[in-house]
Amino acid sequence: MMLAALIALIVSMCLLLIRALMGPTLYDRVLAVNSFGTKTVLLIGLMGFVMGRSDFLDIAILYTLINFVSTIAVLKFFRYRSFQVPLARRGESRAEAPVTGGEPNA
Amino acid sequence: MSSEVMGEASLSIIGVLLLCLLFVMGVAIARLRNLFAIVILSGIYSLVCAAWYILVDAVDVGFTEAAVGAGMSTVVLLGAILLTSRTAKPERRLARLGPFAVCVAAGALLIYATADLPAVGDAGSPANAGVGLTYLKINWADTGVPNVVTSVLASYRGFDTLGETVVVFIAGLAVVLLLGFGERALGETLRKRKKEDETP
């Protein structure tokens, strides 16, 4: 039972890896990484269940947080081509934010 | 009993499968030319590494790998891509020989060095004598953490680790304040001041 669940997770990880390798666009790859992080979280949770260590769930939660933050960072990078742009700026609507390329602060 | 054996077997199968994934990813990272894809794949590599560390009960190492490898270094590498091009240059065949020779030499030296190491589980080795033995004896009753290294790091030397974390955090904070992200960055402020000076 456990083995079946673990194997299923590994198979889905392989599929995501293929998507990350072949992915024609960047967004395919970002999505693959994000889903891969989710699969890792699930795998750690399941391993904790198999090994009888319920404290693995805390680690799984930390992985979820890291996965979320790094996905936001990568997507922000793709949107602005820079990390130097705050996500929310006072006194400026989002429509005015630069969409592609260039120096956002210039 | 049989379910325990099944659990053990499934865990070792998972370990092998994770290592196979790591191998495939390592080869792919070495072959790819698209730098974005390489950064993204190295993030996945770190995640699988962290999962494998947890599988072999090195929880603290897995923690660090997930935070630094999957989180921080992906962001830092993406920042580095800003300063360079999006794809790597195609290599010349002969240029590969130098790095290959360095890798082989370093690997041979490391394998040569392992001959001096004590065997796994050697009772007479320095790690298993003295304070290590004491930790092995009292660890389970004290903390209930199966991995002695983790319990020493996070429990017996908890304050030490906390102090290290605070120091690293302050150093990172100082770097962010100096180099900075966003409008609070020192460089941005200086640039703005210069612009204000130039325009009367």
PDB file of C-alpha atoms in Angstrom:
ATOM      1  CA  MET A   1       0.000   0.000   0.000  1.00  0.00           C
ATOM      2  CA  MET A   2       2.650   2.461   1.142  1.00  0.00           C
ATOM      3  CA  LEU A   3       4.977   1.191  -1.537  1.00  0.00           C
ATOM      4  CA  ALA A   4       2.324   1.779  -4.193  1.00  0.00           C
ATOM      5  CA  ALA A   5       1.788   5.341  -3.007  1.00  0.00           C
ATOM      6  CA  LEU A   6       5.522   6.035  -2.936  1.00  0.00           C
ATOM      7  CA  ILE A   7       6.043   4.555  -6.409  1.00  0.00           C
ATOM      8  CA  ALA A   8       3.141   6.615  -7.737  1.00  0.00           C
ATOM      9  CA  LEU A   9       4.781   9.753  -6.328  1.00  0.00           C
ATOM     10  CA  ILE A  10       8.124   8.866  -7.910  1.00  0.00           C
ATOM     11  CA  VAL A  11       6.452   8.223 -11.274  1.00  0.00           C
ATOM     12  CA  SER A  12       4.754  11.616 -11.144  1.00  0.00           C
ATOM     13  CA  MET A  13       8.117  13.157 -10.224  1.00  0.00           C
ATOM     14  CA  CYS A  14       9.618  11.542 -13.340  1.00  0.00           C
ATOM     15  CA  LEU A  15       6.822  12.979 -15.493  1.00  0.00           C
ATOM     16  CA  LEU A  16       7.412  16.448 -14.039  1.00  0.00           C
ATOM     17  CA  LEU A  17      11.130  16.056 -14.623  1.00  0.00           C
ATOM     18  CA  ILE A  18      10.468  15.278 -18.287  1.00  0.00           C
ATOM     19  CA  ARG A  19       8.344  18.416 -18.491  1.00  0.00           C
ATOM     20  CA  ALA A  20      11.106  20.468 -16.856  1.00  0.00           C
ATOM     21  CA  LEU A  21      13.670  19.039 -19.288  1.00  0.00           C
ATOM     22  CA  MET A  22      11.648  19.351 -22.488  1.00  0.00           C
ATOM     23  CA  GLY A  23       9.484  22.332 -21.492  1.00  0.00           C
ATOM     24  CA  PRO A  24       9.252  24.542 -24.557  1.00  0.00           C
ATOM     25  CA  THR A  25       8.560  27.727 -22.582  1.00  0.00           C
ATOM     26  CA  LEU A  26       9.930  29.030 -19.307  1.00  0.00           C
ATOM     27  CA  TYR A  27       6.522  28.904 -17.667  1.00  0.00           C
ATOM     28  CA  ASP A  28       6.321  25.153 -18.244  1.00  0.00           C
ATOM     29  CA  ARG A  29       9.575  24.824 -16.372  1.00  0.00           C
ATOM     30  CA  VAL A  30       8.483  27.092 -13.515  1.00  0.00           C
ATOM     31  CA  LEU A  31       5.252  25.165 -13.193  1.00  0.00           C
ATOM     32  CA  ALA A  32       7.187  21.884 -13.239  1.00  0.00           C
ATOM     33  CA  VAL A  33       9.463  23.092 -10.428  1.00  0.00           C
ATOM     34  CA  ASN A  34       6.518  24.255  -8.359  1.00  0.00           C
ATOM     35  CA  SER A  35       4.687  20.942  -8.767  1.00  0.00           C
ATOM     36  CA  PHE A  36       7.934  19.096  -8.107  1.00  0.00           C
ATOM     37  CA  GLY A  37       8.237  20.916  -4.798  1.00  0.00           C
ATOM     38  CA  THR A  38       4.709  19.834  -3.927  1.00  0.00           C
ATOM     39  CA  LYS A  39       5.604  16.233  -4.803  1.00  0.00           C
ATOM     40  CA  THR A  40       8.660  16.471  -2.541  1.00  0.00           C
ATOM     41  CA  VAL A  41       6.464  17.694   0.307  1.00  0.00           C
ATOM     42  CA  LEU A  42       4.083  14.781  -0.240  1.00  0.00           C
ATOM     43  CA  LEU A  43       6.994  12.345  -0.410  1.00  0.00           C
ATOM     44  CA  ILE A  44       8.414  13.586   2.888  1.00  0.00           C
ATOM     45  CA  GLY A  45       5.003  13.349   4.522  1.00  0.00           C
ATOM     46  CA  LEU A  46       4.574   9.791   3.272  1.00  0.00           C
ATOM     47  CA  MET A  47       8.093   8.833   4.350  1.00  0.00           C
ATOM     48  CA  GLY A  48       7.346  10.151   7.820  1.00  0.00           C
ATOM     49  CA  PHE A  49       4.233   7.983   7.839  1.00  0.00           C
ATOM     50  CA  VAL A  50       6.168   4.895   6.722  1.00  0.00           C
ATOM     51  CA  MET A  51       9.025   5.495   9.142  1.00  0.00           C
ATOM     52  CA  GLY A  52       6.678   6.364  12.004  1.00  0.00           C
ATOM     53  CA  ARG A  53       8.093   9.847  12.457  1.00  0.00           C
ATOM     54  CA  SER A  54       5.288  12.337  12.648  1.00  0.00           C
ATOM     55  CA  ASP A  55       7.769  15.217  13.085  1.00  0.00           C
ATOM     56  CA  PHE A  56       8.562  14.947   9.368  1.00  0.00           C
ATOM     57  CA  LEU A  57       5.336  16.847   8.775  1.00  0.00           C
ATOM     58  CA  ASP A  58       6.953  20.002  10.241  1.00  0.00           C
ATOM     59  CA  ILE A  59       9.756  19.676   7.712  1.00  0.00           C
ATOM     60  CA  ALA A  60       7.206  19.186   4.952  1.00  0.00           C
ATOM     61  CA  ILE A  61       5.527  22.453   5.964  1.00  0.00           C
ATOM     62  CA  LEU A  62       8.881  24.263   5.842  1.00  0.00           C
ATOM     63  CA  TYR A  63       9.457  22.876   2.335  1.00  0.00           C
ATOM     64  CA  THR A  64       6.081  24.200   1.269  1.00  0.00           C
ATOM     65  CA  LEU A  65       7.037  27.678   2.486  1.00  0.00           C
ATOM     66  CA  ILE A  66      10.410  27.617   0.708  1.00  0.00           C
ATOM     67  CA  ASN A  67       8.770  26.345  -2.460  1.00  0.00           C
ATOM     68  CA  PHE A  68       6.201  29.141  -2.378  1.00  0.00           C
ATOM     69  CA  VAL A  69       8.756  31.887  -1.767  1.00  0.00           C
ATOM     70  CA  SER A  70      11.141  30.680  -4.474  1.00  0.00           C
ATOM     71  CA  THR A  71       8.296  30.359  -7.004  1.00  0.00           C
ATOM     72  CA  ILE A  72       7.248  33.942  -6.239  1.00  0.00           C
ATOM     73  CA  ALA A  73      10.863  35.081  -6.641  1.00  0.00           C
ATOM     74  CA  VAL A  74      11.276  33.306  -9.988  1.00  0.00           C
ATOM     75  CA  LEU A  75       7.982  34.629 -11.332  1.00  0.00           C
ATOM     76  CA  LYS A  76       8.856  38.161 -10.182  1.00  0.00           C
ATOM     77  CA  PHE A  77      12.133  37.798 -12.015  1.00  0.00           C
ATOM     78  CA  PHE A  78      10.371  36.752 -15.216  1.00  0.00           C
ATOM     79  CA  ARG A  79       7.877  39.613 -14.909  1.00  0.00           C
ATOM     80  CA  TYR A  80      10.307  42.475 -14.248  1.00  0.00           C
ATOM     81  CA  ARG A  81      13.636  40.983 -15.392  1.00  0.00           C
ATOM     82  CA  SER A  82      14.985  42.252 -12.078  1.00  0.00           C
ATOM     83  CA  PHE A  83      14.723  41.734  -8.343  1.00  0.00           C
ATOM     84  CA  GLN A  84      15.114  45.461  -7.753  1.00  0.00           C
ATOM     85  CA  VAL A  85      11.391  46.119  -8.068  1.00  0.00           C
ATOM     86  CA  PRO A  86       9.242  45.978  -4.954  1.00  0.00           C
ATOM     87  CA  LEU A  87       6.149  43.866  -5.467  1.00  0.00           C
ATOM     88  CA  ALA A  88       3.851  46.640  -4.240  1.00  0.00           C
ATOM     89  CA  ARG A  89       4.673  50.291  -4.670  1.00  0.00           C
ATOM     90  CA  ARG A  90       2.937  53.205  -3.056  1.00  0.00           C
ATOM     91  CA  GLY A  91       1.338  55.828  -5.262  1.00  0.00           C
ATOM     92  CA  GLU A  92       1.663  53.830  -8.437  1.00  0.00           C
ATOM     93  CA  SER A  93      -0.902  51.586 -10.038  1.00  0.00           C
ATOM     94  CA  ARG A  94       0.139  48.136 -11.195  1.00  0.00           C
ATOM     95  CA  ALA A  95      -0.704  48.957 -14.792  1.00  0.00           C
ATOM     96  CA  GLU A  96       2.152  51.460 -14.887  1.00  0.00           C
ATOM     97  CA  ALA A  97       4.706  48.882 -13.865  1.00  0.00           C
ATOM     98  CA  PRO A  98       7.060  47.927 -16.677  1.00  0.00           C
ATOM     99  CA  VAL A  99       6.008  44.723 -18.370  1.00  0.00           C
ATOM    100  CA  THR A 100       9.065  43.640 -20.284  1.00  0.00           C
ATOM    101  CA  GLY A 101      12.742  44.453 -20.401  1.00  0.00           C
ATOM    102  CA  GLY A 102      14.532  47.677 -19.766  1.00  0.00           C
ATOM    103  CA  GLU A 103      15.576  49.277 -16.529  1.00  0.00           C
ATOM    104  CA  PRO A 104      12.474  49.426 -14.360  1.00  0.00           C
ATOM    105  CA  ASN A 105      13.872  52.232 -12.265  1.00  0.00           C
ATOM    106  CA  ALA A 106      15.257  54.303 -15.107  1.00  0.00           C
TER     107      ALA A 106
ATOM    108  CA  MET B   1       6.761  -7.834  11.348  1.00  0.00           C
ATOM    109  CA  SER B   2       6.042  -8.323   7.663  1.00  0.00           C
ATOM    110  CA  SER B   3       4.682  -4.782   7.342  1.00  0.00           C
ATOM    111  CA  GLU B   4       7.917  -3.526   8.924  1.00  0.00           C
ATOM    112  CA  VAL B   5       9.949  -5.462   6.374  1.00  0.00           C
ATOM    113  CA  MET B   6       7.746  -4.054   3.615  1.00  0.00           C
ATOM    114  CA  GLY B   7       8.359  -0.548   4.943  1.00  0.00           C
ATOM    115  CA  GLU B   8      12.124  -1.091   4.995  1.00  0.00           C
ATOM    116  CA  ALA B   9      12.094  -2.519   1.475  1.00  0.00           C
ATOM    117  CA  SER B  10       9.950   0.280   0.105  1.00  0.00           C
ATOM    118  CA  LEU B  11      12.203   2.899   1.709  1.00  0.00           C
ATOM    119  CA  SER B  12      15.322   1.410   0.138  1.00  0.00           C
ATOM    120  CA  ILE B  13      13.559   1.233  -3.254  1.00  0.00           C
ATOM    121  CA  ILE B  14      12.606   4.899  -2.882  1.00  0.00           C
ATOM    122  CA  GLY B  15      16.221   5.734  -2.060  1.00  0.00           C
ATOM    123  CA  VAL B  16      17.452   4.033  -5.232  1.00  0.00           C
ATOM    124  CA  LEU B  17      14.780   5.742  -7.351  1.00  0.00           C
ATOM    125  CA  LEU B  18      15.636   9.175  -5.909  1.00  0.00           C
ATOM    126  CA  LEU B  19      19.326   8.623  -6.643  1.00  0.00           C
ATOM    127  CA  CYS B  20      18.432   7.621 -10.223  1.00  0.00           C
ATOM    128  CA  LEU B  21      16.484  10.886 -10.566  1.00  0.00           C
ATOM    129  CA  LEU B  22      19.530  12.769  -9.282  1.00  0.00           C
ATOM    130  CA  PHE B  23      21.743  11.048 -11.855  1.00  0.00           C
ATOM    131  CA  VAL B  24      19.402  11.888 -14.725  1.00  0.00           C
ATOM    132  CA  MET B  25      19.246  15.504 -13.586  1.00  0.00           C
ATOM    133  CA  GLY B  26      22.998  15.769 -13.220  1.00  0.00           C
ATOM    134  CA  VAL B  27      23.536  14.527 -16.783  1.00  0.00           C
ATOM    135  CA  ALA B  28      20.810  16.880 -18.061  1.00  0.00           C
ATOM    136  CA  ILE B  29      22.358  19.888 -16.285  1.00  0.00           C
ATOM    137  CA  ALA B  30      25.731  19.046 -17.811  1.00  0.00           C
ATOM    138  CA  ARG B  31      24.259  18.717 -21.327  1.00  0.00           C
ATOM    139  CA  LEU B  32      21.838  21.657 -21.426  1.00  0.00           C
ATOM    140  CA  ARG B  33      22.850  25.046 -22.862  1.00  0.00           C
ATOM    141  CA  ASN B  34      19.834  27.088 -21.749  1.00  0.00           C
ATOM    142  CA  LEU B  35      20.876  28.792 -18.522  1.00  0.00           C
ATOM    143  CA  PHE B  36      17.322  29.348 -17.261  1.00  0.00           C
ATOM    144  CA  ALA B  37      16.600  25.648 -17.609  1.00  0.00           C
ATOM    145  CA  ILE B  38      19.829  24.829 -15.793  1.00  0.00           C
ATOM    146  CA  VAL B  39      18.934  27.077 -12.853  1.00  0.00           C
ATOM    147  CA  ILE B  40      15.441  25.602 -12.652  1.00  0.00           C
ATOM    148  CA  LEU B  41      16.811  22.048 -12.838  1.00  0.00           C
ATOM    149  CA  SER B  42      19.347  22.759 -10.114  1.00  0.00           C
ATOM    150  CA  GLY B  43      16.450  23.865  -7.925  1.00  0.00           C
ATOM    151  CA  ILE B  44      14.747  20.522  -8.546  1.00  0.00           C
ATOM    152  CA  TYR B  45      18.065  18.771  -7.903  1.00  0.00           C
ATOM    153  CA  SER B  46      18.282  20.416  -4.483  1.00  0.00           C
ATOM    154  CA  LEU B  47      14.720  19.414  -3.648  1.00  0.00           C
ATOM    155  CA  VAL B  48      15.393  15.765  -4.494  1.00  0.00           C
ATOM    156  CA  CYS B  49      18.676  15.936  -2.567  1.00  0.00           C
ATOM    157  CA  ALA B  50      16.835  17.264   0.470  1.00  0.00           C
ATOM    158  CA  ALA B  51      14.205  14.523   0.217  1.00  0.00           C
ATOM    159  CA  TRP B  52      16.953  11.914   0.035  1.00  0.00           C
ATOM    160  CA  TYR B  53      18.784  13.387   3.055  1.00  0.00           C
ATOM    161  CA  ILE B  54      15.575  13.098   5.031  1.00  0.00           C
ATOM    162  CA  LEU B  55      15.154   9.522   3.817  1.00  0.00           C
ATOM    163  CA  VAL B  56      18.566   8.610   5.267  1.00  0.00           C
ATOM    164  CA  ASP B  57      17.647  10.441   8.492  1.00  0.00           C
ATOM    165  CA  ALA B  58      19.956  13.440   8.112  1.00  0.00           C
ATOM    166  CA  VAL B  59      17.168  15.873   8.875  1.00  0.00           C
ATOM    167  CA  ASP B  60      19.282  18.941   9.580  1.00  0.00           C
ATOM    168  CA  VAL B  61      21.257  18.570   6.341  1.00  0.00           C
ATOM    169  CA  GLY B  62      17.997  18.194   4.420  1.00  0.00           C
ATOM    170  CA  PHE B  63      16.694  21.367   6.065  1.00  0.00           C
ATOM    171  CA  THR B  64      19.758  23.337   5.029  1.00  0.00           C
ATOM    172  CA  GLU B  65      19.731  21.906   1.517  1.00  0.00           C
ATOM    173  CA  ALA B  66      16.099  22.891   0.999  1.00  0.00           C
ATOM    174  CA  ALA B  67      16.580  26.406   2.346  1.00  0.00           C
ATOM    175  CA  VAL B  68      19.890  27.192   0.660  1.00  0.00           C
ATOM    176  CA  GLY B  69      19.819  24.998  -2.431  1.00  0.00           C
ATOM    177  CA  ALA B  70      16.205  25.206  -3.531  1.00  0.00           C
ATOM    178  CA  GLY B  71      15.363  28.632  -2.151  1.00  0.00           C
ATOM    179  CA  MET B  72      18.344  30.932  -1.928  1.00  0.00           C
ATOM    180  CA  SER B  73      20.715  29.729  -4.634  1.00  0.00           C
ATOM    181  CA  THR B  74      17.964  29.638  -7.291  1.00  0.00           C
ATOM    182  CA  VAL B  75      17.285  33.318  -6.628  1.00  0.00           C
ATOM    183  CA  VAL B  76      20.983  34.211  -6.537  1.00  0.00           C
ATOM    184  CA  LEU B  77      21.640  32.329  -9.797  1.00  0.00           C
ATOM    185  CA  LEU B  78      18.712  34.066 -11.480  1.00  0.00           C
ATOM    186  CA  GLY B  79      20.209  37.373 -10.359  1.00  0.00           C
ATOM    187  CA  ALA B  80      23.520  36.279 -11.862  1.00  0.00           C
ATOM    188  CA  ILE B  81      21.812  35.481 -15.197  1.00  0.00           C
ATOM    189  CA  LEU B  82      20.818  39.181 -15.329  1.00  0.00           C
ATOM    190  CA  LEU B  83      24.480  40.059 -15.671  1.00  0.00           C
ATOM    191  CA  THR B  84      25.264  37.558 -18.417  1.00  0.00           C
ATOM    192  CA  SER B  85      23.614  36.007 -21.450  1.00  0.00           C
ATOM    193  CA  ARG B  86      20.704  33.591 -21.478  1.00  0.00           C
ATOM    194  CA  THR B  87      22.501  30.649 -23.077  1.00  0.00           C
ATOM    195  CA  ALA B  88      25.915  29.187 -22.523  1.00  0.00           C
ATOM    196  CA  LYS B  89      28.493  29.337 -25.300  1.00  0.00           C
ATOM    197  CA  PRO B  90      28.948  26.117 -27.272  1.00  0.00           C
ATOM    198  CA  GLU B  91      32.143  24.480 -26.069  1.00  0.00           C
ATOM    199  CA  ARG B  92      35.068  23.340 -28.086  1.00  0.00           C
ATOM    200  CA  ARG B  93      35.768  19.640 -27.772  1.00  0.00           C
ATOM    201  CA  LEU B  94      39.381  20.074 -26.729  1.00  0.00           C
ATOM    202  CA  ALA B  95      38.497  22.617 -24.052  1.00  0.00           C
ATOM    203  CA  ARG B  96      36.641  19.910 -22.146  1.00  0.00           C
ATOM    204  CA  LEU B  97      39.805  17.901 -21.549  1.00  0.00           C
ATOM    205  CA  GLY B  98      41.295  20.286 -18.950  1.00  0.00           C
ATOM    206  CA  PRO B  99      38.306  20.311 -16.546  1.00  0.00           C
ATOM    207  CA  PHE B 100      37.884  16.569 -17.077  1.00  0.00           C
ATOM    208  CA  ALA B 101      41.511  15.965 -16.056  1.00  0.00           C
ATOM    209  CA  VAL B 102      41.071  18.182 -12.967  1.00  0.00           C
ATOM    210  CA  CYS B 103      37.913  16.266 -11.988  1.00  0.00           C
ATOM    211  CA  VAL B 104      39.595  12.883 -12.416  1.00  0.00           C
ATOM    212  CA  ALA B 105      42.650  14.008 -10.438  1.00  0.00           C
ATOM    213  CA  ALA B 106      40.555  15.424  -7.580  1.00  0.00           C
ATOM    214  CA  GLY B 107      38.413  12.283  -7.491  1.00  0.00           C
ATOM    215  CA  ALA B 108      41.489  10.042  -7.462  1.00  0.00           C
ATOM    216  CA  LEU B 109      42.963  12.085  -4.586  1.00  0.00           C
ATOM    217  CA  LEU B 110      39.733  11.805  -2.583  1.00  0.00           C
ATOM    218  CA  ILE B 111      39.546   8.034  -3.163  1.00  0.00           C
ATOM    219  CA  TYR B 112      43.209   7.766  -2.151  1.00  0.00           C
ATOM    220  CA  ALA B 113      42.409   9.702   1.044  1.00  0.00           C
ATOM    221  CA  THR B 114      39.582   7.332   1.996  1.00  0.00           C
ATOM    222  CA  ALA B 115      42.132   4.556   2.497  1.00  0.00           C
ATOM    223  CA  ASP B 116      43.212   6.278   5.725  1.00  0.00           C
ATOM    224  CA  LEU B 117      39.695   6.564   7.113  1.00  0.00           C
ATOM    225  CA  PRO B 118      38.594   4.128   9.817  1.00  0.00           C
ATOM    226  CA  ALA B 119      36.075   1.486   8.767  1.00  0.00           C
ATOM    227  CA  VAL B 120      32.365   2.135   9.314  1.00  0.00           C
ATOM    228  CA  GLY B 121      31.423   1.132  12.855  1.00  0.00           C
ATOM    229  CA  ASP B 122      35.050   0.703  13.941  1.00  0.00           C
ATOM    230  CA  ALA B 123      34.947   0.765  17.748  1.00  0.00           C
ATOM    231  CA  GLY B 124      38.520   2.023  17.994  1.00  0.00           C
ATOM    232  CA  SER B 125      38.082   5.014  15.711  1.00  0.00           C
ATOM    233  CA  PRO B 126      38.359   8.499  17.262  1.00  0.00           C
ATOM    234  CA  ALA B 127      34.705   9.265  16.473  1.00  0.00           C
ATOM    235  CA  ASN B 128      33.512   6.283  18.490  1.00  0.00           C
ATOM    236  CA  ALA B 129      35.787   6.908  21.475  1.00  0.00           C
ATOM    237  CA  GLY B 130      35.469   9.513  24.211  1.00  0.00           C
ATOM    238  CA  VAL B 131      32.770  12.137  23.851  1.00  0.00           C
ATOM    239  CA  GLY B 132      31.180  10.510  20.799  1.00  0.00           C
ATOM    240  CA  LEU B 133      30.545   7.339  22.762  1.00  0.00           C
ATOM    241  CA  THR B 134      28.990   9.358  25.578  1.00  0.00           C
ATOM    242  CA  TYR B 135      26.631  11.075  23.167  1.00  0.00           C
ATOM    243  CA  LEU B 136      25.689   7.707  21.660  1.00  0.00           C
ATOM    244  CA  LYS B 137      24.898   6.383  25.139  1.00  0.00           C
ATOM    245  CA  ILE B 138      22.866   9.267  26.548  1.00  0.00           C
ATOM    246  CA  ASN B 139      21.291  10.642  23.358  1.00  0.00           C
ATOM    247  CA  TRP B 140      18.222   8.446  23.141  1.00  0.00           C
ATOM    248  CA  ALA B 141      17.261   8.862  26.796  1.00  0.00           C
ATOM    249  CA  ASP B 142      17.905  12.618  26.689  1.00  0.00           C
ATOM    250  CA  THR B 143      16.306  13.733  23.455  1.00  0.00           C
ATOM    251  CA  GLY B 144      14.612  10.823  21.693  1.00  0.00           C
ATOM    252  CA  VAL B 145      16.075  11.946  18.354  1.00  0.00           C
ATOM    253  CA  PRO B 146      17.315   8.934  16.317  1.00  0.00           C
ATOM    254  CA  ASN B 147      20.116  10.827  14.565  1.00  0.00           C
ATOM    255  CA  VAL B 148      22.870  11.689  17.044  1.00  0.00           C
ATOM    256  CA  VAL B 149      24.361  14.393  14.815  1.00  0.00           C
ATOM    257  CA  THR B 150      21.028  16.181  14.634  1.00  0.00           C
ATOM    258  CA  SER B 151      20.489  15.955  18.364  1.00  0.00           C
ATOM    259  CA  VAL B 152      23.991  17.292  19.097  1.00  0.00           C
ATOM    260  CA  LEU B 153      23.498  20.138  16.637  1.00  0.00           C
ATOM    261  CA  ALA B 154      19.993  21.149  17.624  1.00  0.00           C
ATOM    262  CA  SER B 155      19.714  20.040  21.241  1.00  0.00           C
ATOM    263  CA  TYR B 156      23.035  19.758  23.075  1.00  0.00           C
ATOM    264  CA  ARG B 157      24.520  22.692  21.186  1.00  0.00           C
ATOM    265  CA  GLY B 158      21.210  24.451  20.604  1.00  0.00           C
ATOM    266  CA  PHE B 159      22.396  27.850  21.831  1.00  0.00           C
ATOM    267  CA  ASP B 160      25.523  27.580  19.721  1.00  0.00           C
ATOM    268  CA  THR B 161      23.435  26.883  16.612  1.00  0.00           C
ATOM    269  CA  LEU B 162      21.062  29.705  17.518  1.00  0.00           C
ATOM    270  CA  GLY B 163      24.011  32.096  17.842  1.00  0.00           C
ATOM    271  CA  GLU B 164      25.384  30.972  14.461  1.00  0.00           C
ATOM    272  CA  THR B 165      22.005  31.514  12.862  1.00  0.00           C
ATOM    273  CA  VAL B 166      21.777  35.010  14.350  1.00  0.00           C
ATOM    274  CA  VAL B 167      25.268  35.859  13.060  1.00  0.00           C
ATOM    275  CA  VAL B 168      24.447  34.621   9.551  1.00  0.00           C
ATOM    276  CA  PHE B 169      21.150  36.496   9.628  1.00  0.00           C
ATOM    277  CA  ILE B 170      22.867  39.756  10.651  1.00  0.00           C
ATOM    278  CA  ALA B 171      25.485  39.297   7.919  1.00  0.00           C
ATOM    279  CA  GLY B 172      22.773  38.710   5.317  1.00  0.00           C
ATOM    280  CA  LEU B 173      20.850  41.726   6.583  1.00  0.00           C
ATOM    281  CA  ALA B 174      23.958  43.898   6.292  1.00  0.00           C
ATOM    282  CA  VAL B 175      24.576  42.712   2.730  1.00  0.00           C
ATOM    283  CA  VAL B 176      20.962  43.393   1.783  1.00  0.00           C
ATOM    284  CA  LEU B 177      21.153  46.848   3.340  1.00  0.00           C
ATOM    285  CA  LEU B 178      24.325  47.681   1.431  1.00  0.00           C
ATOM    286  CA  LEU B 179      23.560  46.097  -1.944  1.00  0.00           C
ATOM    287  CA  GLY B 180      19.890  46.023  -1.354  1.00  0.00           C
ATOM    288  CA  PHE B 181      16.641  45.127  -3.011  1.00  0.00           C
ATOM    289  CA  GLY B 182      14.169  47.749  -4.131  1.00  0.00           C
ATOM    290  CA  GLU B 183      14.012  51.405  -3.200  1.00  0.00           C
ATOM    291  CA  ARG B 184      15.779  51.042   0.130  1.00  0.00           C
ATOM    292  CA  ALA B 185      18.983  49.946  -1.571  1.00  0.00           C
ATOM    293  CA  LEU B 186      22.012  52.108  -0.863  1.00  0.00           C
ATOM    294  CA  GLY B 187      23.049  52.110  -4.525  1.00  0.00           C
ATOM    295  CA  GLU B 188      19.554  53.199  -5.564  1.00  0.00           C
ATOM    296  CA  THR B 189      19.577  56.036  -3.031  1.00  0.00           C
ATOM    297  CA  LEU B 190      22.975  57.232  -4.216  1.00  0.00           C
ATOM    298  CA  ARG B 191      21.865  57.102  -7.846  1.00  0.00           C
ATOM    299  CA  LYS B 192      18.750  59.108  -7.033  1.00  0.00           C
ATOM    300  CA  ARG B 193      20.777  61.699  -5.131  1.00  0.00           C
ATOM    301  CA  LYS B 194      23.151  62.014  -8.068  1.00  0.00           C
ATOM    302  CA  LYS B 195      20.232  62.476 -10.441  1.00  0.00           C
ATOM    303  CA  GLU B 196      18.788  65.167  -8.185  1.00  0.00           C
ATOM    304  CA  ASP B 197      22.151  66.932  -8.119  1.00  0.00           C
ATOM    305  CA  GLU B 198      22.386  66.900 -11.896  1.00  0.00           C
ATOM    306  CA  THR B 199      18.906  68.271 -12.488  1.00  0.00           C
ATOM    307  CA  PRO B 200      18.678  71.695 -10.841  1.00  0.00           C
TER     308      PRO B 200
END
